[in-house]
Tab-separated table of C-alpha atoms in Angstrom:
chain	number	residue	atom	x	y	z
E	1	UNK	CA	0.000	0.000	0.000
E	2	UNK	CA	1.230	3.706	-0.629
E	3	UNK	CA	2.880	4.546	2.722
E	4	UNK	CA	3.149	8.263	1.598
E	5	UNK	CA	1.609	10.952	3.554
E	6	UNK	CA	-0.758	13.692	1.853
E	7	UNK	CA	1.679	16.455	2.233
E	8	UNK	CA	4.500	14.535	0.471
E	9	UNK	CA	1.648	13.603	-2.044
E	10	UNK	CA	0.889	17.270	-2.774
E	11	UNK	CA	3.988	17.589	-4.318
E	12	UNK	CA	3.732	14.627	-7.120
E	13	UNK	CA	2.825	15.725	-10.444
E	14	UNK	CA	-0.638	14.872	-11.890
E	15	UNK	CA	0.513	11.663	-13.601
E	16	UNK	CA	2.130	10.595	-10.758
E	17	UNK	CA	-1.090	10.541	-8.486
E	18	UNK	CA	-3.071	9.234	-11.450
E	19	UNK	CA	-0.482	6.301	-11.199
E	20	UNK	CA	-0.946	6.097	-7.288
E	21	UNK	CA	-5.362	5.906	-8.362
E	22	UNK	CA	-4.781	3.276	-11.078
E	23	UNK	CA	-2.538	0.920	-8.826
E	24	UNK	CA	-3.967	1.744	-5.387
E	25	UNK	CA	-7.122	2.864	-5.775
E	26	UNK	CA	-5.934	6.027	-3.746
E	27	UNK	CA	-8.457	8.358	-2.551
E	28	UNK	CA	-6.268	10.803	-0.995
E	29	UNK	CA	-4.206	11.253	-4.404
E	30	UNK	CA	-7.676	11.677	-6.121
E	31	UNK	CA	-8.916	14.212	-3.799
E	32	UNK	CA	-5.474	16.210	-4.312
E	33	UNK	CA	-6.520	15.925	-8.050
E	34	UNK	CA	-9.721	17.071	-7.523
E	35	UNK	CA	-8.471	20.223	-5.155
E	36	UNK	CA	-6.336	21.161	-8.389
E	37	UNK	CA	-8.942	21.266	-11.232
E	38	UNK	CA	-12.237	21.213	-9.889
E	39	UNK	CA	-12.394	25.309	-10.160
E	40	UNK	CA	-11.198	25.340	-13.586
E	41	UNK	CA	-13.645	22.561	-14.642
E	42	UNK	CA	-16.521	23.993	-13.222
E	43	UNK	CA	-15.812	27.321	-15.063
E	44	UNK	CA	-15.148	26.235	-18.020
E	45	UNK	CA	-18.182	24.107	-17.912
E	46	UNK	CA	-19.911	27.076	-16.360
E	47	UNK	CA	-18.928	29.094	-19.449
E	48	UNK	CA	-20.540	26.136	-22.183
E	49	UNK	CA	-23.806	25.150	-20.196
E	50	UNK	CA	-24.450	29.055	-18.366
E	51	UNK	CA	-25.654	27.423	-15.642
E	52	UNK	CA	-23.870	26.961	-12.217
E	53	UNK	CA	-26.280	24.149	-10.806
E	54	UNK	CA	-25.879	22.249	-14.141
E	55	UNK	CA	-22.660	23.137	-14.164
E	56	UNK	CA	-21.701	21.524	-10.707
E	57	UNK	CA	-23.542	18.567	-11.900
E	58	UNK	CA	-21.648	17.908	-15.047
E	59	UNK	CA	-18.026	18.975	-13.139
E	60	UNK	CA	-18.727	15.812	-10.497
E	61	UNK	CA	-19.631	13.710	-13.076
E	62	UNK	CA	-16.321	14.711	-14.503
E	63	UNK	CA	-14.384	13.044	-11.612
E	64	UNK	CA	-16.500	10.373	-11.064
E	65	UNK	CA	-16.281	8.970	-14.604
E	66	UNK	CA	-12.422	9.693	-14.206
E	67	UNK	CA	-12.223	7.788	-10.736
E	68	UNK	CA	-14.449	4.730	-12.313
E	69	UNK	CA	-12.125	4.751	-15.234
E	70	UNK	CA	-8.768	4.523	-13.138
E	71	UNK	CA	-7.153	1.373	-14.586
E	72	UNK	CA	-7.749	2.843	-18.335
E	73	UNK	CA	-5.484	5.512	-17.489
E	74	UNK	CA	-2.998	5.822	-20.054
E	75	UNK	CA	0.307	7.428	-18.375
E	76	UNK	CA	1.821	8.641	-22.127
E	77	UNK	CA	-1.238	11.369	-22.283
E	78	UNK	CA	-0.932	14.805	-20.411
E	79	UNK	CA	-3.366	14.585	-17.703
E	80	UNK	CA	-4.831	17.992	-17.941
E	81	UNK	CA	-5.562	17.196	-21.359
E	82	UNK	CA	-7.873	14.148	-20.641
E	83	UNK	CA	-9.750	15.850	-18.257
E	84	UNK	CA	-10.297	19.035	-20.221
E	85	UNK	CA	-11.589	16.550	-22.687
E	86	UNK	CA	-13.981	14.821	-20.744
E	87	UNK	CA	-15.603	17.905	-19.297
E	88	UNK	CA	-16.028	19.256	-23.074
E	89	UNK	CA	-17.575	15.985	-24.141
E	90	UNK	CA	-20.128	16.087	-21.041
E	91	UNK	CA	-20.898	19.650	-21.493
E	92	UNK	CA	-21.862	18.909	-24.912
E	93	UNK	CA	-23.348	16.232	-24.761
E	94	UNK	CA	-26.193	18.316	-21.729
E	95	UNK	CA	-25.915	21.092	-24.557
E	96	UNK	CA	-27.111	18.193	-27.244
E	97	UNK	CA	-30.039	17.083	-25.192
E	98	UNK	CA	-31.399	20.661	-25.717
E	99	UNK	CA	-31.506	21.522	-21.815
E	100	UNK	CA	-29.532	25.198	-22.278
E	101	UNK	CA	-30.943	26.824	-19.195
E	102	UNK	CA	-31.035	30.825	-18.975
E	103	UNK	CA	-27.218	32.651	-17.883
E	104	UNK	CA	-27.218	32.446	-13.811
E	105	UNK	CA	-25.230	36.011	-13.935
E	106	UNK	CA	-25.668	36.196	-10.488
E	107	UNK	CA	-22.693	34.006	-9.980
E	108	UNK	CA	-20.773	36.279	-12.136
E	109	UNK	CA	-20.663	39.238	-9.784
E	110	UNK	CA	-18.045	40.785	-8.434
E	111	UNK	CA	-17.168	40.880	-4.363
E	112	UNK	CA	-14.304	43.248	-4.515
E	113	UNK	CA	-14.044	45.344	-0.978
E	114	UNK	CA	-10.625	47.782	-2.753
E	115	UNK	CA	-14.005	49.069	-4.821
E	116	UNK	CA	-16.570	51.779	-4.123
E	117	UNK	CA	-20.140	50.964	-4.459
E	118	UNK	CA	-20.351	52.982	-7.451
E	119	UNK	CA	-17.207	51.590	-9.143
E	120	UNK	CA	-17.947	48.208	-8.170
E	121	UNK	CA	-21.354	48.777	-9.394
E	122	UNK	CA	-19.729	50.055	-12.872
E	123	UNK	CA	-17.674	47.067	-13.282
E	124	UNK	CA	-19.896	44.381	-12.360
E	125	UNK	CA	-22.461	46.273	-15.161
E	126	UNK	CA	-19.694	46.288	-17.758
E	127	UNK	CA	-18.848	42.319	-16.867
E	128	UNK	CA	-22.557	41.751	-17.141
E	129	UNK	CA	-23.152	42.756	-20.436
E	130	UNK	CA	-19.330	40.665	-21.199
E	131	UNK	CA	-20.980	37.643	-19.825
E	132	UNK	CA	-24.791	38.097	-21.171
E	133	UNK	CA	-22.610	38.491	-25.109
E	134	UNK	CA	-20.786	35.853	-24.334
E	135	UNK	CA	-23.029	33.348	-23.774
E	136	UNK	CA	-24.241	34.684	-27.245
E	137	UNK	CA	-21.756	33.144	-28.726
E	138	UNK	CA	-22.286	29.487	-30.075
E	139	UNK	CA	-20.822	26.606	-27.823
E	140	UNK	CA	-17.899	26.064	-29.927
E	141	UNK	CA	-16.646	29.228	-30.147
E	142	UNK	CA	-17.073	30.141	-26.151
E	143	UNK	CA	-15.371	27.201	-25.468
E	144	UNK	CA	-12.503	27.874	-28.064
E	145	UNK	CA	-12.273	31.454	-26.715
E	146	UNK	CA	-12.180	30.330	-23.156
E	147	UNK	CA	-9.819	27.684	-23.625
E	148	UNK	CA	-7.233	30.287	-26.103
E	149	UNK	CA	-7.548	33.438	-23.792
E	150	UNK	CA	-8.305	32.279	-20.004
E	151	UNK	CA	-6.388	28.490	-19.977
E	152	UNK	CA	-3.384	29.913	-21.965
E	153	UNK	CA	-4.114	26.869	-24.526
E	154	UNK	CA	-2.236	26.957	-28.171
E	155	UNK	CA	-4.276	25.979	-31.023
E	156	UNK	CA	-3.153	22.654	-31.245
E	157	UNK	CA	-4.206	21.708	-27.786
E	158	UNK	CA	-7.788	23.297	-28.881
E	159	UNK	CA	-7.667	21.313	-31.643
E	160	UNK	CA	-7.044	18.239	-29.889
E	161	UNK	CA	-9.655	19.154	-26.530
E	162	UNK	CA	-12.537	19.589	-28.820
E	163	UNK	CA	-11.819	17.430	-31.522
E	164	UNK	CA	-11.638	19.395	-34.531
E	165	UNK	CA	-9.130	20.938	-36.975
E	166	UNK	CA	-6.180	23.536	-36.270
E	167	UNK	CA	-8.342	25.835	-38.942
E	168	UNK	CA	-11.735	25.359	-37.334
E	169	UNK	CA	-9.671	26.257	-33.466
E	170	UNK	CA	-8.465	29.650	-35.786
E	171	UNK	CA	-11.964	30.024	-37.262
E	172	UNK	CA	-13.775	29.762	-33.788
E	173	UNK	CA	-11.486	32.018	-32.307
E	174	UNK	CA	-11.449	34.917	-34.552
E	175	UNK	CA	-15.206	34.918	-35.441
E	176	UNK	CA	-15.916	34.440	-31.827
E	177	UNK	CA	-13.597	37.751	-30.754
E	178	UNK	CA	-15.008	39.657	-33.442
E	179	UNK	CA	-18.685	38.585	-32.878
E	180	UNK	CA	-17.748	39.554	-28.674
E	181	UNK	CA	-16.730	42.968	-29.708
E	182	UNK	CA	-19.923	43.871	-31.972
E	183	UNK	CA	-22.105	42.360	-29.319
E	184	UNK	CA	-20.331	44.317	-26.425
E	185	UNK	CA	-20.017	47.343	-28.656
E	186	UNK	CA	-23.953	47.296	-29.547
E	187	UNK	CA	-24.970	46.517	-25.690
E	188	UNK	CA	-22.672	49.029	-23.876
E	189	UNK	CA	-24.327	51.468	-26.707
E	190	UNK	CA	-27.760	50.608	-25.581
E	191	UNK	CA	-26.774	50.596	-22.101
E	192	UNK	CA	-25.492	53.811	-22.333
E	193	UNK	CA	-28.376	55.454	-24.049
E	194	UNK	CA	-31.074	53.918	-21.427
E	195	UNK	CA	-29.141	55.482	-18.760
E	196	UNK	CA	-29.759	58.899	-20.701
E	197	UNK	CA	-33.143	58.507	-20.935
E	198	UNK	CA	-33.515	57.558	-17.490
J	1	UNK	CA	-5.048	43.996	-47.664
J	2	UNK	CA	-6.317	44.725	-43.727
J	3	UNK	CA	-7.492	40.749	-44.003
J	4	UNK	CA	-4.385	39.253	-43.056
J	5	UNK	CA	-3.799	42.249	-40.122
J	6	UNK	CA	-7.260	41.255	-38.806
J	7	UNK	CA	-6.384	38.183	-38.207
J	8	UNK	CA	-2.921	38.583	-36.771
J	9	UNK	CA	-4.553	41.514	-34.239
J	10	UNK	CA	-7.211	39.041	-33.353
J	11	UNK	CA	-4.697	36.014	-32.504
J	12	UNK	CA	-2.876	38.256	-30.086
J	13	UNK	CA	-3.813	37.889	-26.317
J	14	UNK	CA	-3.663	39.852	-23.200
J	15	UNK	CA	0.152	41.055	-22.910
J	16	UNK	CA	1.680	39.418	-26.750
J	17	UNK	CA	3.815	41.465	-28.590
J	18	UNK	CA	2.919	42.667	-31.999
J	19	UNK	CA	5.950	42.126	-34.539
J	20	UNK	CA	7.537	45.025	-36.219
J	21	UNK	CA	5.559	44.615	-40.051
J	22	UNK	CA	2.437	44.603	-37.919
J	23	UNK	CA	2.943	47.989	-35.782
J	24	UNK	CA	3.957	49.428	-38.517
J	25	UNK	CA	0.789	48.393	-40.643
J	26	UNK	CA	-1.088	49.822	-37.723
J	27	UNK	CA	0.126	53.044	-37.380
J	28	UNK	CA	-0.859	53.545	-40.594
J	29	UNK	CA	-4.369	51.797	-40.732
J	30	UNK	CA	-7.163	53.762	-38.942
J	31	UNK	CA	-9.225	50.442	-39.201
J	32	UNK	CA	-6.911	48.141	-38.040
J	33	UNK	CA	-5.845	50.594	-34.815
J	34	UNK	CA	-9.641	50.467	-33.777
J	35	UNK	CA	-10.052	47.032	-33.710
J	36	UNK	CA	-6.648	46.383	-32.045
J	37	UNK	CA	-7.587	48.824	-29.642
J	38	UNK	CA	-10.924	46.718	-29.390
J	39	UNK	CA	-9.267	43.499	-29.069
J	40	UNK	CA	-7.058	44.283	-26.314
J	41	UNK	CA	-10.689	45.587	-24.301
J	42	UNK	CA	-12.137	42.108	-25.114
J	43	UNK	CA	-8.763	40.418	-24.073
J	44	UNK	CA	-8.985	42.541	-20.363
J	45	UNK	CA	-12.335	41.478	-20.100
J	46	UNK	CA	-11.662	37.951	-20.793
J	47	UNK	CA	-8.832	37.680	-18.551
J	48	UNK	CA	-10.986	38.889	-16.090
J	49	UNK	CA	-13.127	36.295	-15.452
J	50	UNK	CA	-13.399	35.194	-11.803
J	51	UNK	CA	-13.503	31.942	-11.088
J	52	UNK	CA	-16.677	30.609	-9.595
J	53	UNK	CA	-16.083	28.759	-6.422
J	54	UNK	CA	-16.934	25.143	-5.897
J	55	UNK	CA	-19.751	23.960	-3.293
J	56	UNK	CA	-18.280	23.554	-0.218
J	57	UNK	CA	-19.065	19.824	-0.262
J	58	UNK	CA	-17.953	19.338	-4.035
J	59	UNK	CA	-15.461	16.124	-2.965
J	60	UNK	CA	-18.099	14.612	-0.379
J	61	UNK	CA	-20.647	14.671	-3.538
J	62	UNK	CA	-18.351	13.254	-5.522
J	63	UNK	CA	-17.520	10.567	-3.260
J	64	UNK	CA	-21.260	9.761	-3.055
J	65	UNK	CA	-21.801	9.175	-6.798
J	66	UNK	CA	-18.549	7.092	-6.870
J	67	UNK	CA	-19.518	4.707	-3.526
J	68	UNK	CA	-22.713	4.371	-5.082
J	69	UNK	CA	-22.221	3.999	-8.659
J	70	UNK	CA	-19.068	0.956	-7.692
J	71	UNK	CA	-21.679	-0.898	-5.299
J	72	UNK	CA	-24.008	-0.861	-8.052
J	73	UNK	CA	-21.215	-2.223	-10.322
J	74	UNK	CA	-20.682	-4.711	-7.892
J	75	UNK	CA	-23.873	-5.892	-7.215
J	76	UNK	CA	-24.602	-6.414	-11.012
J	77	UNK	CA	-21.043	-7.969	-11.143
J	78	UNK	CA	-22.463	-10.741	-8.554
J	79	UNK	CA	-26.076	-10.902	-10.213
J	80	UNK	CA	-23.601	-11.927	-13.395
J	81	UNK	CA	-22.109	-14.526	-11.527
J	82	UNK	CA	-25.492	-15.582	-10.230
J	83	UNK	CA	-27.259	-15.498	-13.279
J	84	UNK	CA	-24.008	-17.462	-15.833
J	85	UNK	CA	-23.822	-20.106	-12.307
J	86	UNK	CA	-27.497	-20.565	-12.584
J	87	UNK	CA	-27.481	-20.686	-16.788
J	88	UNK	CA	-24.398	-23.423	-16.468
J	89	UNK	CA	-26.865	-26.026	-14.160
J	90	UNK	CA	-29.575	-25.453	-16.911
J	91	UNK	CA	-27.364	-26.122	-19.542
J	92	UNK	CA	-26.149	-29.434	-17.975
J	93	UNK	CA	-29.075	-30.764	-17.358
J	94	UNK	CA	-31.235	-30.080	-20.663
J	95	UNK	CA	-27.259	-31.742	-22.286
J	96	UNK	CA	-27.437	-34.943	-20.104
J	97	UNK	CA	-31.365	-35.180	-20.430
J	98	UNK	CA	-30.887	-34.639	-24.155
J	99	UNK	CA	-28.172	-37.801	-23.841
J	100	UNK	CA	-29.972	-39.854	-21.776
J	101	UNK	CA	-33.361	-39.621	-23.968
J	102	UNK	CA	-30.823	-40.588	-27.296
J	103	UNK	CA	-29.315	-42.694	-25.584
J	104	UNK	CA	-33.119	-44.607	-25.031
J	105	UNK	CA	-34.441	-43.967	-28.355
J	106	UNK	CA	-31.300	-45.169	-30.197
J	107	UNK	CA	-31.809	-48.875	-27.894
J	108	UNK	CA	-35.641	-48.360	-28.810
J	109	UNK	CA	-34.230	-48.300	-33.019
J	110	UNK	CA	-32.053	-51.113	-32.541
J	111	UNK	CA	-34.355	-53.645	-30.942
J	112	UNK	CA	-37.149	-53.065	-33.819
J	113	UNK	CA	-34.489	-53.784	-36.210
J	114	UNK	CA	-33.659	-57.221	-36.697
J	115	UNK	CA	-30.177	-56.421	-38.376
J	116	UNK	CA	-27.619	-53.585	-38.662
J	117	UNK	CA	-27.427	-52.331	-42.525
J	118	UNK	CA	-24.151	-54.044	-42.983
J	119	UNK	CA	-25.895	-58.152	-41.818
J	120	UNK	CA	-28.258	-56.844	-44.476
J	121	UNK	CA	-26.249	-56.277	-46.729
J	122	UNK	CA	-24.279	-59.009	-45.582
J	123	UNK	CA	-27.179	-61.315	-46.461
J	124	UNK	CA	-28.183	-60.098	-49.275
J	125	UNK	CA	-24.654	-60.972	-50.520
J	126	UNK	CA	-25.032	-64.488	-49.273
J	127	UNK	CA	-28.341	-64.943	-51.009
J	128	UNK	CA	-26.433	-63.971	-54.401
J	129	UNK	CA	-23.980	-66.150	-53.861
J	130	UNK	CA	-26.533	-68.990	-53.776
J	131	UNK	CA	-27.990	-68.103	-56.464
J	132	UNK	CA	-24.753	-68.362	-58.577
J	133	UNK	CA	-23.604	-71.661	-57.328
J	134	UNK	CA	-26.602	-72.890	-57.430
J	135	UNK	CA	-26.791	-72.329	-61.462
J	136	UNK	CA	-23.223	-72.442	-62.228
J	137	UNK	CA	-22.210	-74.971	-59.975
J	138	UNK	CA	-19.250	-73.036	-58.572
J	139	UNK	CA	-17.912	-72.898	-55.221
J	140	UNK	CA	-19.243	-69.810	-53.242
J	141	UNK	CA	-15.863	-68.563	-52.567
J	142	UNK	CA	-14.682	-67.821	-55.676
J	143	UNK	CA	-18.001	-66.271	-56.684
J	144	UNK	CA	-17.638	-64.248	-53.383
J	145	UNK	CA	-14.502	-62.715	-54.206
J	146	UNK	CA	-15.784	-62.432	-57.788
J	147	UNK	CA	-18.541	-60.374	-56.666
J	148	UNK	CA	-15.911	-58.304	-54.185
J	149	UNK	CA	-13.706	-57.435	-56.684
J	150	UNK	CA	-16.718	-55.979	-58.993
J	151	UNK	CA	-17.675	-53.776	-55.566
J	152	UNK	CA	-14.502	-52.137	-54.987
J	153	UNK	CA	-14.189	-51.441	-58.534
């Protein structure tokens, strides 16, 4: 059995504890795994489904299909990869079934105490019409975008997360951006000109 | 001609350098300086999405599904065994039934029958034989081997 305490476990790479779940069945080195992605999973399945209930759902079904799938691990992949891919395939497949539920922007607010009420209030208005357009945008490209700008990911590993071509990652990517800036363009406008009225 | 700049300004993310050809393309293009001016907005406000925190009882949950989802597995894994232990008795016995009922039917066959094909044919040979010594007057030997030769030819 491991004799390894979870401290000295902290330290091991992710392949290294996927090694310690696929021989040993080992809980602790899962839950380290867990403590290191489960934020970025959740947001970047936040970002695809727009729903943070749904959202939660999907993310544990992430690493429960990963835990019941321990002895398939293959050591030669990069383990961020595989589980980047298997929360894109779940989120699509809940995006198939047709169950897109309505943007929970409440989640999306800012907390900052360094901010005044009124500049707080400014920016959480401005990231509100960001995350309203963004959710505009069609799955793929979202997910591209999120994946490019946010997760630091080159094209390739886009390519190879959702499955598609180097030129469809480029495609998604550059109509997406240019799509984001009409929409945020055309909403800040409107925005703007309600507040005049008003 | 701005096609190819769109594209490159659009690759760039938050804090990327623009190359030389490109900067210079810019200072020149009106167009182009708007929507790298736009990009790098977009870029900010992508890079400035907060992360949503996890439930505070994320890992318990997930825990739960996997405890429950393996006992599941294992339960069906013992039904299996159950069910294929079960299916091998059945099996058996419909095979030695199925044997044992042959087994009668094929005594049954060979008490109606008062010889195997080969005494019949066996006789019927013996009754030719007569025949020929009978009008030839040969000994039924040499008609016998006569008539032997002819059948493995």
């Amino acid at each position: 059995m491991v004799k390894a305490n979870m401290e000295d476990k902290r330290k091991l790479k992710d392949e290294k504890l996927m090694m310690l779940i696929n021989l040993y069945d080992d809980r602790e080195a899962f839950e380290i795994i867990m403590d290191r992605y489960k934020k970025k999973i959740l947001n970047l399945v936040l970002r695809i489904t727009g729903n943070f209930h749904v959202a939660e759902e999907i993310s544990q079904d992430v690493f429960v299909s990963l835990y019941l799938n321990r002895k398939r691990y293959d050591i030669k992949g990069k383990f961020s990869s595989l589980i980047f891919k298997i929360a894109i395939n779940k989120s699509f497949n809940y995006l198939k079934k047709g169950k897109e539920l309505p943007l929970d922007s409440e989640k999306f607010k800012l907390r900052d105490n360094s901010l005044t009420p009124y500049e707080l209030a400014l920016k959480n208005e401005r990231k509100r019409i960001f995350e309203e357009n963004l959710q505009k945008l069609s799955p793929v490209e979202r997910t591209a975008l999120i994946l490019y700008t946010k997760e630091g990911k080159s094209y390739n590993e886009i390519a190879d997360l959702m499955e598609c071509s180097l030129q469809s990652v480029k495609n998604f990517i550059h109509r997406g951006k240019l799509k984001l800036i009409k929409l945020v363009e055309e909403s800040t406008k409107k925005s703007s000109g309600e507040e005049k009225n008003v | 001609m701005c096609k190819e700049f769109e594209e490159k300004i659009i690759e760039k993310r938050k804090n990327e350098k623009f190359e030389d050809f490109l900067l210079e393309h810019i200072s020149m293009c009106p167009k182009c300086r708007v929507l790298k001016r736009k990009n790098e907005e977009i870029n900010d406000l992508l890079e400035e999405i907060t992360y949503v925190d996890t439930s505070k009882d994320f890992n318990e949950k997930v825990f739960e599904k996997i405890d429950r989802l393996e006992n599941m597995n294992n339960e069906h894994i013992t039904n299996g065994v159950k069910g294929k232990f079960l299916y091998t008795i059945a099996a058996s016995i419909i095979l030695f039934l199925s044997i044992f009922l042959a087994g009668v039917d094929v005594n049954k066959t060979k008490k109606e029958m008062p010889y195997s094909l080969s005494d019949l044919r066996h006789e019927k040979l013996l009754e030719e034989i007569e025949q020929v010594t009978e009008n030839n007057n040969l000994s039924p030997l040499s008609v016998y081997d006569e008539w032997q030769f002819k059948m493995d030819n």
